[in-house]
XYZ file of N, CA and C in Angstrom:
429
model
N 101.223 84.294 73.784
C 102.449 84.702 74.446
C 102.502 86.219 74.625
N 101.914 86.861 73.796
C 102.232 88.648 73.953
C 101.050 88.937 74.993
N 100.072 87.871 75.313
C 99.269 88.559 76.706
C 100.151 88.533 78.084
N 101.168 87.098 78.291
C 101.900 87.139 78.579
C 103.072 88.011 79.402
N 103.592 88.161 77.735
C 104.679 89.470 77.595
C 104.517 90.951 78.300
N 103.021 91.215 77.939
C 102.356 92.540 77.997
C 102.080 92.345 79.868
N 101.885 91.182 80.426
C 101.896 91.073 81.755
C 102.662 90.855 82.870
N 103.865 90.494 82.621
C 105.053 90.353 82.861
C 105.186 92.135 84.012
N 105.457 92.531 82.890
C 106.348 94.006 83.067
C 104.915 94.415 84.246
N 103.544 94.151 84.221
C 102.829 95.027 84.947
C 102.749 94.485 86.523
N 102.685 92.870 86.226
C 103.319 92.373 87.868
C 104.455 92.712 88.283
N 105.508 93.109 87.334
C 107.043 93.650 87.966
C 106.335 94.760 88.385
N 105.745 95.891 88.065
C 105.288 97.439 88.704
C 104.522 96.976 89.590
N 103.989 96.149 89.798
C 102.723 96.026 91.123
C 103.912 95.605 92.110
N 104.975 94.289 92.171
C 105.612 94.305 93.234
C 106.209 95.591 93.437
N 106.911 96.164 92.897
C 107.581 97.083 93.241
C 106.412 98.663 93.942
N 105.003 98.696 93.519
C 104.621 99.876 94.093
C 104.134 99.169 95.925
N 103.951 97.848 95.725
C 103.705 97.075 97.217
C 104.851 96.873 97.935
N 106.029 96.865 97.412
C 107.197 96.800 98.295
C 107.814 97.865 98.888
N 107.105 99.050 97.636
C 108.176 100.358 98.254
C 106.958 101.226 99.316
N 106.127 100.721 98.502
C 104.923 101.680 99.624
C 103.935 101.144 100.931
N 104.026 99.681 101.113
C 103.057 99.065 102.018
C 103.772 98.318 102.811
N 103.834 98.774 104.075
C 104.801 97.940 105.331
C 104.772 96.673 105.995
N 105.303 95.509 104.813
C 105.587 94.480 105.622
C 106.738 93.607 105.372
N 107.479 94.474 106.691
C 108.532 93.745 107.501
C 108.283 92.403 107.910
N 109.466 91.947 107.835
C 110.717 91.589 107.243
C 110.612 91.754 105.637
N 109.745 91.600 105.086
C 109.762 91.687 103.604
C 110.219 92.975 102.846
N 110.095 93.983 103.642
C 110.529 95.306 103.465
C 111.007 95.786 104.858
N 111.368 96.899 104.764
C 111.470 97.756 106.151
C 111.580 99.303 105.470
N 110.420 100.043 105.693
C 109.804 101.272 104.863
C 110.302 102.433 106.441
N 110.851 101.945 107.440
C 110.920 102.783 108.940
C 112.313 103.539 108.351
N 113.142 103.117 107.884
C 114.636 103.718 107.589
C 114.559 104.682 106.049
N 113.193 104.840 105.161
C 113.260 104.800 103.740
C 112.913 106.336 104.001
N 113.548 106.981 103.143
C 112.486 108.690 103.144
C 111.806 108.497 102.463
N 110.803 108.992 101.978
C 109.942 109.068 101.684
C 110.002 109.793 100.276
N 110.969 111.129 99.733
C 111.590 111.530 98.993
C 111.887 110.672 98.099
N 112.936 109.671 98.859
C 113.941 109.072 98.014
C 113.275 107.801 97.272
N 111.968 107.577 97.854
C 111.542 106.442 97.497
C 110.433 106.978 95.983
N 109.800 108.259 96.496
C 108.880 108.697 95.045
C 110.267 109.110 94.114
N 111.005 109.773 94.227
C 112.369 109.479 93.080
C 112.364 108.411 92.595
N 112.954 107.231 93.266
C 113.130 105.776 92.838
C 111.801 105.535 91.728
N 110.477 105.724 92.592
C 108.947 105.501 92.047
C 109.632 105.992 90.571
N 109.810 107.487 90.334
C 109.306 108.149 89.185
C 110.345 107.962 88.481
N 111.025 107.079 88.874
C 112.585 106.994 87.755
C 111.945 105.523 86.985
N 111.808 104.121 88.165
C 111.366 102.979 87.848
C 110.058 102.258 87.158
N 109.147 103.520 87.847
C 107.981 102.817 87.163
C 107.557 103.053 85.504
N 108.115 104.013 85.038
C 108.000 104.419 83.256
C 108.464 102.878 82.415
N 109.372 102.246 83.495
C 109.971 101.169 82.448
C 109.068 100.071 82.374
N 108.598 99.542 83.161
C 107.029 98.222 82.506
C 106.280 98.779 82.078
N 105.866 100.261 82.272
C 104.992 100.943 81.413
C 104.984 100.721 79.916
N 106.250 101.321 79.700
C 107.082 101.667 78.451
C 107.145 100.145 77.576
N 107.505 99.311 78.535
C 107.654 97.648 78.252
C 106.224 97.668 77.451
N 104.890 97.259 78.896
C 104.124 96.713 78.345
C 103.273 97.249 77.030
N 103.680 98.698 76.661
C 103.184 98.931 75.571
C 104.004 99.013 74.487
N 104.952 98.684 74.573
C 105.562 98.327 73.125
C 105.417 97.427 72.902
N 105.380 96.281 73.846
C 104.822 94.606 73.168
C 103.221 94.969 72.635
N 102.687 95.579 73.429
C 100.977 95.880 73.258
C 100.966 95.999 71.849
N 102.164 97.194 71.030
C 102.230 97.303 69.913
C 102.000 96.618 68.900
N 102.937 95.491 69.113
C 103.993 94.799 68.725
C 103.934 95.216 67.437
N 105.078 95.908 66.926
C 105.544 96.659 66.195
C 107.069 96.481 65.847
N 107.680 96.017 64.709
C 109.334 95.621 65.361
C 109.947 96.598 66.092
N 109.604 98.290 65.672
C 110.343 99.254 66.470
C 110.002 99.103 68.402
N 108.791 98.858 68.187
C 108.344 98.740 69.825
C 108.554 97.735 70.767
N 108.850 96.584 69.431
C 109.529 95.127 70.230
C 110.620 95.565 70.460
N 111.037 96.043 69.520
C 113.015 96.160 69.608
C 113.445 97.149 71.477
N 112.706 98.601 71.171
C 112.551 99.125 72.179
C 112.389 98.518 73.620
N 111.208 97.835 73.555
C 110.677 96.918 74.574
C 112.092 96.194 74.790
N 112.662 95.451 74.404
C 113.925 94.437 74.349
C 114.974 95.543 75.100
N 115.421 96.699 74.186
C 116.342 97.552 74.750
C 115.889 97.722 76.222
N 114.782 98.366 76.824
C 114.553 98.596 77.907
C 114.207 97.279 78.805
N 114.156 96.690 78.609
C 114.512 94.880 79.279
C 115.671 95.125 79.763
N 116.196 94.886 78.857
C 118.071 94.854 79.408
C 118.823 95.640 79.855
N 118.084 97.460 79.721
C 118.403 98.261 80.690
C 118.270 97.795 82.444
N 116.789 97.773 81.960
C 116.338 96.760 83.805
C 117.518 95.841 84.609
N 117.186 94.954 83.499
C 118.143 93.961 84.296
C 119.490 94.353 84.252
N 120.184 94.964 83.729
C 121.638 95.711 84.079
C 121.858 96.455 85.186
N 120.861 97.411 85.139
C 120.216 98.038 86.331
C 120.129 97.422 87.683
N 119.669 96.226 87.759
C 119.573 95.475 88.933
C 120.875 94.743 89.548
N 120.951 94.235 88.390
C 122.721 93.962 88.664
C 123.430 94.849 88.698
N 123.438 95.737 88.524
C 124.751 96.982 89.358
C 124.403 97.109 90.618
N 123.048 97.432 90.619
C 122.786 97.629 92.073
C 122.926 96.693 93.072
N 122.425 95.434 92.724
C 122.734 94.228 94.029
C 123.952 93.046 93.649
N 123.450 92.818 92.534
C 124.640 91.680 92.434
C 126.049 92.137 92.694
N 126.309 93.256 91.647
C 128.065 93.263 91.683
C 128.132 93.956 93.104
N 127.349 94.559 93.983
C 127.924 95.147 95.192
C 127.997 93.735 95.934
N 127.182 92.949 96.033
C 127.014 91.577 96.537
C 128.714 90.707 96.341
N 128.734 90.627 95.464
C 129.991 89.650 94.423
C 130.895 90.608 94.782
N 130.779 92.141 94.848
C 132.392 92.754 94.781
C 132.491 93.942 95.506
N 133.226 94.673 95.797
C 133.185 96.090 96.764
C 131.892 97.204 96.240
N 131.316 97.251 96.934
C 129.887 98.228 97.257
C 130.407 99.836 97.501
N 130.303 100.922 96.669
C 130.366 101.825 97.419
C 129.636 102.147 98.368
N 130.272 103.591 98.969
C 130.321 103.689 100.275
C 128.029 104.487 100.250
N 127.863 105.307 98.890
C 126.336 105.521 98.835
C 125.456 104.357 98.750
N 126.070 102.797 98.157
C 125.477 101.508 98.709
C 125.493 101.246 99.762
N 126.487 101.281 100.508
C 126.407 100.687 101.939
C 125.791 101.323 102.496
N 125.355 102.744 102.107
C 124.623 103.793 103.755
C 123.407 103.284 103.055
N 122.722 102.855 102.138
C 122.066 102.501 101.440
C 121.276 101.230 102.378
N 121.498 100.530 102.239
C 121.978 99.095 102.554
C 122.013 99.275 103.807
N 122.315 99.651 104.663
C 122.531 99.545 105.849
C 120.950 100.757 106.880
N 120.828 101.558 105.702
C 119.554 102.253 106.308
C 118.158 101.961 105.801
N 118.162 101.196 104.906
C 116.751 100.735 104.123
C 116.893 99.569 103.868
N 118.002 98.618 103.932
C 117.608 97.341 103.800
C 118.431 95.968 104.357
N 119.154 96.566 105.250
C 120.109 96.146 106.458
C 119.166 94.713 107.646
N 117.596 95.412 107.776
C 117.127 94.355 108.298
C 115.639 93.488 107.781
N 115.851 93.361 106.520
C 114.963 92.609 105.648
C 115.591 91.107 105.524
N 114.709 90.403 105.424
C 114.808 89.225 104.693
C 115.301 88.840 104.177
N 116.680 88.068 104.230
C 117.325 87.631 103.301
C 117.758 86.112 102.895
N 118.072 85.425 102.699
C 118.291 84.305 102.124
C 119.920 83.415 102.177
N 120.497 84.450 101.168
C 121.994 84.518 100.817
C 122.537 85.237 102.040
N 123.897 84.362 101.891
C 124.795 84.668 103.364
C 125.248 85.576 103.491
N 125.399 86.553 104.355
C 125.372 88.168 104.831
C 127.333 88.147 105.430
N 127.601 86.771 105.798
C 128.934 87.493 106.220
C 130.140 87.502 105.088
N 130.982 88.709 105.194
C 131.883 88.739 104.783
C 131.338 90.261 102.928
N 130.247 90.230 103.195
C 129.376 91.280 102.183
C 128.847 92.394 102.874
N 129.176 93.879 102.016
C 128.523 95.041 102.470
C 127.323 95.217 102.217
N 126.713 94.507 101.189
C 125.534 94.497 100.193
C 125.035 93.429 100.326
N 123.818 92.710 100.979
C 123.377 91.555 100.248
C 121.850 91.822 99.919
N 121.529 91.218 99.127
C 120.631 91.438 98.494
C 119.440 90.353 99.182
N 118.288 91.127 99.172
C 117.114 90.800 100.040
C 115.905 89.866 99.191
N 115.169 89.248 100.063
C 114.050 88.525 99.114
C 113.344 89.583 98.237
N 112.984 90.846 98.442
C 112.497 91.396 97.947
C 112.447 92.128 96.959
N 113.849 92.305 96.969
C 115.132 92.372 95.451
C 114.951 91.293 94.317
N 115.464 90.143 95.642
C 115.083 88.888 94.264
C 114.526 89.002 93.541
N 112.952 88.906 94.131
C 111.819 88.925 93.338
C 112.071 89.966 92.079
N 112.185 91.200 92.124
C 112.230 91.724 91.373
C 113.296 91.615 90.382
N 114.602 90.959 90.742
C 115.889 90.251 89.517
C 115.036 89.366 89.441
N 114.067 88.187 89.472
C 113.470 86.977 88.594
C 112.369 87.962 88.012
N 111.594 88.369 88.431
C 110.828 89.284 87.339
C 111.435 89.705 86.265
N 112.386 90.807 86.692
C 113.461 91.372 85.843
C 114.081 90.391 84.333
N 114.505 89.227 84.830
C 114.816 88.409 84.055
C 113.566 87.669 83.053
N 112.748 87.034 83.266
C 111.288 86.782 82.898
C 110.671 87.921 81.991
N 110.948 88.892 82.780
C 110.126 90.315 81.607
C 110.911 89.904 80.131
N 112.029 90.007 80.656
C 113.049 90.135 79.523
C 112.815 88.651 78.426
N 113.083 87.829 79.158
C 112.561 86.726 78.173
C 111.283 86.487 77.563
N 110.184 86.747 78.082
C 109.455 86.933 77.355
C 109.160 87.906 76.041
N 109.744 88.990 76.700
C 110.033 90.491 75.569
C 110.696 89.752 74.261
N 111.792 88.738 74.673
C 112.843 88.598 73.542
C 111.558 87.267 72.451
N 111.153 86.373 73.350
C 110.484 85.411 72.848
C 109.555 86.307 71.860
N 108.851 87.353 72.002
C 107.778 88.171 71.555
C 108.626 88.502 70.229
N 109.628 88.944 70.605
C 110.281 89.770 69.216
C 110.840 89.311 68.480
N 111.343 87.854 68.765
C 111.464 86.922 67.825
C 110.948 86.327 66.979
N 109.501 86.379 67.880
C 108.213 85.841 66.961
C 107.584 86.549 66.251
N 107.745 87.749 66.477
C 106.958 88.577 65.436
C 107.088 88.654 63.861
């Protein structure tokens, strides 16, 4: 299970460096994204499966525990960003958001009556998101 665990978090960083950096629309739309804003995003997001997969690598209780904390940062993280704008009023830096980088992607879930909806490509990364995390917790339980 901790080869697993330890792999989890590194397929979450591979979708995310193929979604933000390699152009394929509808699955993305990289034409509206700066380029800026996206190595920001990069250098904010990618430390965390890093950080993940080597504290399970550890497995250490401090590095499980860690690993666990930064799980649930993630997925909190994701849910501020798509769900509750999705479910509830979006500010107005979501919507220009949303409307300039991911306004014509792929989506699934029904778009009327929402400022925010959240794209297949999001998904993926909330079921990753979620999965990292369970596995992390399964790991640290077992240890």
């Amino acid at each position: 299970m901790i080869a697993v665990a330890v792999t989890v978090p590194l397929v979450w960083l591979a979708w995310l460096v193929l979604t933000d950096w390699v152009p394929m629309f509808p699955l993305n739309d990289l034409n509206g994204a700066n380029v800026r804003g996206r190595a920001l995003a990069a250098a904010i997001n990618y430390p965390f499966p890093l950080l993940i997969a080597a504290g399970i690598g550890l497995h250490r209780t401090w590095s499980l525990i860690a690993a666990t904390v930064l799980c649930v940062l993630v997925v909190a993280g994701h849910v501020r960003s798509w769900w509750l704008p999705y479910f509830g009023p979006a500010t107005a830096e979501q919507r220009e958001l949303y409307r300039r980088e991911y306004s014509r992607t792929w989506k699934v879930l029904p778009t009327a009556g929402h400022d925010v909806v959240i794209d297949v490509q999001h998904m993926v990364v909330g079921l990753l998101s979620l999965l990292m995390l369970a596995t992390t917790i399964v790991v640290t339980l077992t240890a």
